[in-house]
N, CA, C and O atoms as a printed pandas DataFrame, in Angstrom:
     atom_number atom_name residue_name chain_id  residue_number  x_coord  y_coord  z_coord
0              1         N          LYS        A               1    6.571  -24.697    5.029
1              2        CA          LYS        A               1    5.720  -23.520    4.833
2              3         C          LYS        A               1    5.128  -23.113    6.179
3              4         O          LYS        A               1    4.612  -23.947    6.923
4              5         N          LYS        A               2    5.213  -21.817    6.479
5              6        CA          LYS        A               2    4.703  -21.283    7.745
6              7         C          LYS        A               2    3.178  -21.287    7.743
7              8         O          LYS        A               2    2.552  -20.845    6.780
8              9         N          THR        A               3    2.591  -21.782    8.810
9             10        CA          THR        A               3    1.138  -21.759    8.949
10            11         C          THR        A               3    0.711  -20.408    9.498
11            12         O          THR        A               3    1.239  -19.945   10.510
12            13         N          SER        A               4   -0.233  -19.788    8.837
13            14        CA          SER        A               4   -0.752  -18.497    9.259
14            15         C          SER        A               4   -1.543  -18.655   10.549
15            16         O          SER        A               4   -2.343  -19.580   10.686
16            17         N          LEU        A               5   -1.318  -17.758   11.482
17            18        CA          LEU        A               5   -2.084  -17.771   12.724
18            19         C          LEU        A               5   -3.556  -17.526   12.432
19            20         O          LEU        A               5   -4.431  -18.105   13.076
20            21         N          ILE        A               6   -3.827  -16.653   11.446
21            22        CA          ILE        A               6   -5.215  -16.386   11.063
22            23         C          ILE        A               6   -5.862  -17.674   10.547
23            24         O          ILE        A               6   -6.977  -18.018   10.939
24            25         N          SER        A               7   -5.160  -18.368    9.679
25            26        CA          SER        A               7   -5.705  -19.597    9.107
26            27         C          SER        A               7   -5.902  -20.664   10.180
27            28         O          SER        A               7   -6.870  -21.423   10.134
28            29         N          PHE        A               8   -4.990  -20.720   11.140
29            30        CA          PHE        A               8   -5.077  -21.710   12.205
30            31         C          PHE        A               8   -6.276  -21.447   13.113
31            32         O          PHE        A               8   -7.029  -22.365   13.440
32            33         N          ILE        A               9   -6.448  -20.193   13.517
33            34        CA          ILE        A               9   -7.523  -19.846   14.440
34            35         C          ILE        A               9   -8.855  -19.675   13.730
35            36         O          ILE        A               9   -9.902  -20.002   14.289
36            37         N          GLY        A              10   -8.827  -19.168   12.507
37            38        CA          GLY        A              10  -10.027  -18.828   11.755
38            39         C          GLY        A              10  -11.170  -19.806   11.855
39            40         O          GLY        A              10  -12.286  -19.391   12.169
40            41         N          PRO        A              11  -10.953  -21.088   11.603
41            42        CA          PRO        A              11  -12.071  -22.020   11.655
42            43         C          PRO        A              11  -12.639  -22.222   13.055
43            44         O          PRO        A              11  -13.743  -22.746   13.208
44            45         N          HIS        A              12  -11.894  -21.811   14.075
45            46        CA          HIS        A              12  -12.268  -22.119   15.451
46            47         C          HIS        A              12  -13.002  -20.982   16.178
47            48         O          HIS        A              12  -13.698  -21.225   17.164
48            49         N          ILE        A              13  -12.847  -19.746   15.693
49            50        CA          ILE        A              13  -13.550  -18.630   16.325
50            51         C          ILE        A              13  -14.157  -17.737   15.253
51            52         O          ILE        A              13  -13.746  -17.762   14.093
52            53         N          SER        A              14  -15.114  -16.972   15.654
53            54        CA          SER        A              14  -15.727  -16.011   14.746
54            55         C          SER        A              14  -15.086  -14.651   14.978
55            56         O          SER        A              14  -15.162  -14.112   16.082
56            57         N          PHE        A              15  -14.453  -14.087   13.943
57            58        CA          PHE        A              15  -13.840  -12.782   14.088
58            59         C          PHE        A              15  -14.886  -11.707   14.302
59            60         O          PHE        A              15  -14.567  -10.639   14.823
60            61         N          GLN        A              16  -16.131  -11.962   13.914
61            62        CA          GLN        A              16  -17.189  -10.996   14.180
62            63         C          GLN        A              16  -17.461  -10.918   15.684
63            64         O          GLN        A              16  -17.850   -9.869   16.198
64            65         N          MET        A              17  -17.256  -12.029   16.378
65            66        CA          MET        A              17  -17.468  -12.048   17.829
66            67         C          MET        A              17  -16.295  -11.419   18.571
67            68         O          MET        A              17  -16.463  -10.900   19.674
68            69         N          PHE        A              18  -15.119  -11.462   17.976
69            70        CA          PHE        A              18  -13.906  -10.962   18.612
70            71         C          PHE        A              18  -13.160  -10.038   17.656
71            72         O          PHE        A              18  -12.061  -10.375   17.215
72            73         N          PRO        A              19  -13.732   -8.880   17.326
73            74        CA          PRO        A              19  -13.118   -8.021   16.309
74            75         C          PRO        A              19  -11.725   -7.532   16.658
75            76         O          PRO        A              19  -10.902   -7.352   15.760
76            77         N          ILE        A              20  -11.433   -7.310   17.937
77            78        CA          ILE        A              20  -10.091   -6.846   18.294
78            79         C          ILE        A              20   -9.069   -7.948   18.061
79            80         O          ILE        A              20   -7.930   -7.662   17.692
80            81         N          VAL        A              21   -9.455   -9.206   18.271
81            82        CA          VAL        A              21   -8.560  -10.337   17.984
82            83         C          VAL        A              21   -8.257  -10.355   16.497
83            84         O          VAL        A              21   -7.102  -10.500   16.097
84            85         N          SER        A              22   -9.279  -10.208   15.686
85            86        CA          SER        A              22   -9.104  -10.185   14.240
86            87         C          SER        A              22   -8.144   -9.074   13.837
87            88         O          SER        A              22   -7.201   -9.304   13.081
88            89         N          LEU        A              23   -8.385   -7.888   14.336
89            90        CA          LEU        A              23   -7.551   -6.754   13.976
90            91         C          LEU        A              23   -6.099   -6.975   14.378
91            92         O          LEU        A              23   -5.193   -6.740   13.579
92            93         N          LEU        A              24   -5.872   -7.420   15.597
93            94        CA          LEU        A              24   -4.502   -7.600   16.073
94            95         C          LEU        A              24   -3.770   -8.713   15.330
95            96         O          LEU        A              24   -2.605   -8.553   14.967
96            97         N          LEU        A              25   -4.444   -9.838   15.101
97            98        CA          LEU        A              25   -3.818  -10.936   14.367
98            99         C          LEU        A              25   -3.514  -10.543   12.932
99           100         O          LEU        A              25   -2.417  -10.785   12.428
100          101         N          CYS        A              26   -4.478   -9.944   12.293
101          102        CA          CYS        A              26   -4.302   -9.567   10.898
102          103         C          CYS        A              26   -3.276   -8.455   10.760
103          104         O          CYS        A              26   -2.490   -8.452    9.813
104          105         N          GLN        A              27   -3.274   -7.516   11.687
105          106        CA          GLN        A              27   -2.287   -6.442   11.649
106          107         C          GLN        A              27   -0.881   -7.022   11.795
107          108         O          GLN        A              27    0.045   -6.599   11.103
108          109         N          LYS        A              28   -0.728   -7.976   12.683
109          110        CA          LYS        A              28    0.576   -8.625   12.870
110          111         C          LYS        A              28    1.019   -9.308   11.579
111          112         O          LYS        A              28    2.160   -9.148   11.144
112          113         N          GLU        A              29    0.121  -10.060   10.977
113          114        CA          GLU        A              29    0.477  -10.778    9.757
114          115         C          GLU        A              29    0.665   -9.828    8.582
115          116         O          GLU        A              29    1.484  -10.088    7.701
116          117         N          LEU        A              30   -0.085   -8.731    8.561
117          118        CA          LEU        A              30    0.097   -7.733    7.516
118          119         C          LEU        A              30    1.474   -7.081    7.671
119          120         O          LEU        A              30    2.151   -6.822    6.677
120          121         N          GLY        A              31    1.885   -6.818    8.902
121          122        CA          GLY        A              31    3.221   -6.267    9.162
122          123         C          GLY        A              31    4.311   -7.208    8.687
123          124         O          GLY        A              31    5.307   -6.767    8.115
124          125         N          GLU        A              32    4.133   -8.501    8.919
125          126        CA          GLU        A              32    5.096   -9.497    8.456
126          127         C          GLU        A              32    5.133   -9.536    6.927
127          128         O          GLU        A              32    6.203   -9.648    6.328
128          129         N          TYR        A              33    3.957   -9.443    6.302
129          130        CA          TYR        A              33    3.880   -9.427    4.845
130          131         C          TYR        A              33    4.635   -8.210    4.302
131          132         O          TYR        A              33    5.403   -8.321    3.347
132          133         N          LYS        A              34    4.408   -7.050    4.923
133          134        CA          LYS        A              34    5.069   -5.824    4.475
134          135         C          LYS        A              34    6.577   -5.927    4.634
135          136         O          LYS        A              34    7.331   -5.503    3.758
136          137         N          GLU        A              35    7.011   -6.489    5.747
137          138        CA          GLU        A              35    8.442   -6.655    5.992
138          139         C          GLU        A              35    9.085   -7.497    4.888
139          140         O          GLU        A              35   10.193   -7.207    4.437
140          141         N          LYS        A              36    8.389   -8.519    4.472
141          142        CA          LYS        A              36    8.900   -9.440    3.442
142          143         C          LYS        A              36    8.795   -8.851    2.033
143          144         O          LYS        A              36    9.688   -9.050    1.209
144          145         N          ASN        A              37    7.689   -8.116    1.752
145          146        CA          ASN        A              37    7.400   -7.670    0.388
146          147         C          ASN        A              37    7.558   -6.176    0.145
147          148         O          ASN        A              37    7.561   -5.738   -1.005
148          149         N          GLY        A              38    7.689   -5.384    1.210
149          150        CA          GLY        A              38    7.899   -3.952    1.065
150          151         C          GLY        A              38    6.632   -3.141    0.869
151          152         O          GLY        A              38    6.704   -1.938    0.618
152          153         N          HIS        A              39    5.472   -3.776    0.980
153          154        CA          HIS        A              39    4.188   -3.079    0.822
154          155         C          HIS        A              39    3.092   -3.902    1.487
155          156         O          HIS        A              39    3.312   -5.041    1.899
156          157         N          CYS        A              40    1.900   -3.299    1.585
157          158        CA          CYS        A              40    0.753   -3.963    2.229
158          159         C          CYS        A              40   -0.307   -4.408    1.225
159          160         O          CYS        A              40   -1.434   -4.708    1.619
160          161         N          ASN        A              41    0.023   -4.454   -0.036
161          162        CA          ASN        A              41   -0.954   -4.787   -1.074
162          163         C          ASN        A              41   -1.056   -6.296   -1.264
163          164         O          ASN        A              41   -0.630   -6.836   -2.285
164          165         N          VAL        A              42   -1.615   -6.953   -0.287
165          166        CA          VAL        A              42   -1.760   -8.408   -0.312
166          167         C          VAL        A              42   -2.817   -8.785   -1.352
167          168         O          VAL        A              42   -3.941   -8.286   -1.294
168          169         N          PRO        A              43   -2.474   -9.656   -2.298
169          170        CA          PRO        A              43   -3.484  -10.086   -3.275
170          171         C          PRO        A              43   -4.635  -10.815   -2.589
171          172         O          PRO        A              43   -4.431  -11.511   -1.594
172          173         N          THR        A              44   -5.827  -10.657   -3.116
173          174        CA          THR        A              44   -6.995  -11.338   -2.555
174          175         C          THR        A              44   -6.773  -12.844   -2.497
175          176         O          THR        A              44   -7.154  -13.495   -1.524
176          177         N          LYS        A              45   -6.170  -13.386   -3.514
177          178        CA          LYS        A              45   -5.924  -14.837   -3.577
178          179         C          LYS        A              45   -4.450  -15.143   -3.293
179          180         O          LYS        A              45   -3.808  -15.902   -4.020
180          181         N          TYR        A              46   -3.935  -14.547   -2.238
181          182        CA          TYR        A              46   -2.542  -14.745   -1.840
182          183         C          TYR        A              46   -2.338  -16.193   -1.427
183          184         O          TYR        A              46   -2.898  -16.644   -0.428
184          185         N          LYS        A              47   -1.540  -16.917   -2.193
185          186        CA          LYS        A              47   -1.420  -18.364   -1.985
186          187         C          LYS        A              47   -0.777  -18.749   -0.656
187          188         O          LYS        A              47   -1.067  -19.819   -0.121
188          189         N          ASP        A              48    0.088  -17.900   -0.117
189          190        CA          ASP        A              48    0.745  -18.236    1.148
190          191         C          ASP        A              48   -0.127  -17.986    2.374
191          192         O          ASP        A              48    0.135  -18.521    3.452
192          193         N          ASN        A              49   -1.186  -17.152    2.199
193          194        CA          ASN        A              49   -2.052  -16.835    3.333
194          195         C          ASN        A              49   -3.367  -16.276    2.781
195          196         O          ASN        A              49   -3.586  -15.065    2.783
196          197         N          SER        A              50   -4.217  -17.151    2.322
197          198        CA          SER        A              50   -5.463  -16.713    1.680
198          199         C          SER        A              50   -6.365  -15.944    2.643
199          200         O          SER        A              50   -7.102  -15.057    2.216
200          201         N          ALA        A              51   -6.319  -16.268    3.931
201          202        CA          ALA        A              51   -7.141  -15.546    4.913
202          203         C          ALA        A              51   -6.704  -14.086    5.002
203          204         O          ALA        A              51   -7.547  -13.195    5.109
204          205         N          LEU        A              52   -5.414  -13.835    4.960
205          206        CA          LEU        A              52   -4.918  -12.458    5.011
206          207         C          LEU        A              52   -5.337  -11.698    3.759
207          208         O          LEU        A              52   -5.739  -10.538    3.847
208          209         N          GLY        A              53   -5.251  -12.328    2.612
209          210        CA          GLY        A              53   -5.678  -11.691    1.371
210          211         C          GLY        A              53   -7.146  -11.307    1.397
211          212         O          GLY        A              53   -7.516  -10.213    0.971
212          213         N          ARG        A              54   -7.980  -12.205    1.896
213          214        CA          ARG        A              54   -9.415  -11.910    1.994
214          215         C          ARG        A              54   -9.672  -10.789    3.001
215          216         O          ARG        A              54  -10.530   -9.935    2.778
216          217         N          TRP        A              55   -8.937  -10.793    4.095
217          218        CA          TRP        A              55   -9.114   -9.776    5.129
218          219         C          TRP        A              55   -8.746   -8.397    4.601
219          220         O          TRP        A              55   -9.474   -7.433    4.835
220          221         N          VAL        A              56   -7.623   -8.290    3.890
221          222        CA          VAL        A              56   -7.200   -7.009    3.322
222          223         C          VAL        A              56   -8.260   -6.497    2.347
223          224         O          VAL        A              56   -8.606   -5.315    2.368
224          225         N          THR        A              57   -8.768   -7.374    1.506
225          226        CA          THR        A              57   -9.822   -6.992    0.564
226          227         C          THR        A              57  -11.065   -6.528    1.312
227          228         O          THR        A              57  -11.709   -5.558    0.913
228          229         N          SER        A              58  -11.397   -7.213    2.384
229          230        CA          SER        A              58  -12.548   -6.847    3.206
230          231         C          SER        A              58  -12.351   -5.476    3.859
231          232         O          SER        A              58  -13.288   -4.682    3.928
232          233         N          MET        A              59  -11.144   -5.200    4.334
233          234        CA          MET        A              59  -10.867   -3.899    4.955
234          235         C          MET        A              59  -11.040   -2.777    3.935
235          236         O          MET        A              59  -11.596   -1.727    4.257
236          237         N          ARG        A              60  -10.569   -2.993    2.709
237          238        CA          ARG        A              60  -10.735   -1.963    1.673
238          239         C          ARG        A              60  -12.207   -1.732    1.360
239          240         O          ARG        A              60  -12.641   -0.595    1.179
240          241         N          SER        A              61  -12.964   -2.808    1.298
241          242        CA          SER        A              61  -14.397   -2.689    1.023
242          243         C          SER        A              61  -15.111   -1.970    2.168
243          244         O          SER        A              61  -15.940   -1.090    1.934
244          245         N          ASP        A              62  -14.788   -2.345    3.397
245          246        CA          ASP        A              62  -15.398   -1.692    4.557
246          247         C          ASP        A              62  -15.059   -0.203    4.593
247          248         O          ASP        A              62  -15.912    0.623    4.921
248          249         N          TYR        A              63  -13.826    0.137    4.257
249          250        CA          TYR        A              63  -13.411    1.539    4.227
250          251         C          TYR        A              63  -14.213    2.305    3.174
251          252         O          TYR        A              63  -14.705    3.405    3.426
252          253         N          LYS        A              64  -14.331    1.709    2.007
253          254        CA          LYS        A              64  -15.067    2.345    0.906
254          255         C          LYS        A              64  -16.517    2.633    1.297
255          256         O          LYS        A              64  -17.096    3.631    0.867
256          257         N          HIS        A              65  -17.096    1.753    2.112
257          258        CA          HIS        A              65  -18.494    1.891    2.522
258          259         C          HIS        A              65  -18.650    2.498    3.922
259          260         O          HIS        A              65  -19.697    2.363    4.554
260          261         N          ASN        A              66  -17.595    3.165    4.393
261          262        CA          ASN        A              66  -17.603    3.846    5.700
262          263         C          ASN        A              66  -17.991    2.933    6.857
263          264         O          ASN        A              66  -18.751    3.331    7.739
264          265         N          LYS        A              67  -17.471    1.714    6.854
265          266        CA          LYS        A              67  -17.796    0.756    7.912
266          267         C          LYS        A              67  -16.636    0.526    8.889
267          268         O          LYS        A              67  -16.748   -0.303    9.792
268          269         N          LEU        A              68  -15.536    1.245    8.717
269          270        CA          LEU        A              68  -14.394    1.079    9.620
270          271         C          LEU        A              68  -14.360    2.197   10.636
271          272         O          LEU        A              68  -14.602    3.358   10.308
272          273         N          ASN        A              69  -14.056    1.839   11.876
273          274        CA          ASN        A              69  -13.904    2.883   12.883
274          275         C          ASN        A              69  -12.511    3.516   12.762
275          276         O          ASN        A              69  -11.615    2.975   12.113
276          277         N          ARG        A              70  -12.366    4.643   13.389
277          278        CA          ARG        A              70  -11.120    5.414   13.287
278          279         C          ARG        A              70   -9.915    4.619   13.771
279          280         O          ARG        A              70   -8.829    4.741   13.204
280          281         N          GLU        A              71  -10.091    3.809   14.808
281          282        CA          GLU        A              71   -8.968    3.018   15.343
282          283         C          GLU        A              71   -8.406    2.083   14.289
283          284         O          GLU        A              71   -7.189    1.998   14.127
284          285         N          LYS        A              72   -9.262    1.384   13.574
285          286        CA          LYS        A              72   -8.792    0.465   12.530
286          287         C          LYS        A              72   -8.080    1.226   11.420
287          288         O          LYS        A              72   -7.033    0.802   10.932
288          289         N          ILE        A              73   -8.659    2.350   11.032
289          290        CA          ILE        A              73   -8.051    3.152    9.966
290          291         C          ILE        A              73   -6.643    3.591   10.370
291          292         O          ILE        A              73   -5.695    3.453    9.597
292          293         N          VAL        A              74   -6.516    4.117   11.581
293          294        CA          VAL        A              74   -5.218    4.589   12.066
294          295         C          VAL        A              74   -4.222    3.444   12.156
295          296         O          VAL        A              74   -3.074    3.591   11.737
296          297         N          ARG        A              75   -4.646    2.299   12.699
297          298        CA          ARG        A              75   -3.748    1.146   12.822
298          299         C          ARG        A              75   -3.244    0.688   11.461
299          300         O          ARG        A              75   -2.053    0.425   11.292
300          301         N          LEU        A              76   -4.139    0.594   10.502
301          302        CA          LEU        A              76   -3.742    0.130    9.173
302          303         C          LEU        A              76   -2.868    1.159    8.463
303          304         O          LEU        A              76   -1.881    0.801    7.821
304          305         N          GLU        A              77   -3.221    2.410    8.576
305          306        CA          GLU        A              77   -2.416    3.448    7.934
306          307         C          GLU        A              77   -1.026    3.548    8.554
307          308         O          GLU        A              77   -0.073    3.933    7.877
308          309         N          SER        A              78   -0.902    3.205    9.831
309          310        CA          SER        A              78    0.417    3.238   10.480
310          311         C          SER        A              78    1.370    2.200    9.865
311          312         O          SER        A              78    2.589    2.329    9.973
312          313         N          LEU        A              79    0.806    1.180    9.224
313          314        CA          LEU        A              79    1.618    0.171    8.536
314          315         C          LEU        A              79    1.913    0.563    7.085
315          316         O          LEU        A              79    2.701   -0.095    6.404
316          317         N          GLY        A              80    1.277    1.636    6.622
317          318        CA          GLY        A              80    1.434    2.024    5.235
318          319         C          GLY        A              80    0.369    1.442    4.330
319          320         O          GLY        A              80    0.555    1.354    3.116
320          321         N          PHE        A              81   -0.751    1.042    4.921
321          322        CA          PHE        A              81   -1.848    0.455    4.172
322          323         C          PHE        A              81   -2.404    1.463    3.178
323          324         O          PHE        A              81   -2.634    2.620    3.528
324          325         N          GLN        A              82   -2.620    1.029    1.943
325          326        CA          GLN        A              82   -3.212    1.878    0.917
326          327         C          GLN        A              82   -4.647    1.450    0.692
327          328         O          GLN        A              82   -4.928    0.272    0.468
328          329         N          TRP        A              83   -5.555    2.414    0.751
329          330        CA          TRP        A              83   -6.979    2.086    0.596
330          331         C          TRP        A              83   -7.331    1.826   -0.860
331          332         O          TRP        A              83   -8.179    0.983   -1.150
332          333         N          LYS        A              84   -6.703    2.523   -1.756
333          334        CA          LYS        A              84   -6.943    2.301   -3.176
334          335         C          LYS        A              84   -5.621    1.894   -3.815
335          336         O          LYS        A              84   -4.631    2.620   -3.730
336          337         N          ILE        A              85   -5.614    0.740   -4.449
337          338        CA          ILE        A              85   -4.385    0.303   -5.102
338          339         C          ILE        A              85   -4.445    0.484   -6.607
339          340         O          ILE        A              85   -3.434    0.339   -7.294
340          341         N          PHE        A              86   -5.615    0.798   -7.117
341          342        CA          PHE        A              86   -5.788    1.074   -8.541
342          343         C          PHE        A              86   -6.356    2.480   -8.669
343          344         O          PHE        A              86   -7.204    2.885   -7.874
344          345         N          PRO        A              87   -5.887    3.229   -9.673
345          346        CA          PRO        A              87   -6.406    4.608   -9.835
346          347         C          PRO        A              87   -7.877    4.642  -10.181
347          348         O          PRO        A              87   -8.448    5.719  -10.347
């Protein structure tokens, strides 16, 4: 089983202290997820990479509450990220 880079680094650094690191790592892993699954709708409790699932859920919540900057929105949308997965 492949070890997630997010999971490996996560306990060792604070993504709040290094937000660009968080974005780049998660974007990379989200791209890999999309390549494998054909979409970016990572379940919150994704068993293969729980950190990625939590991050995706967090991004949707931040977007809903207008807490994401334009750069993050553009980067995620460039991957085909959907902000609402339920009608």
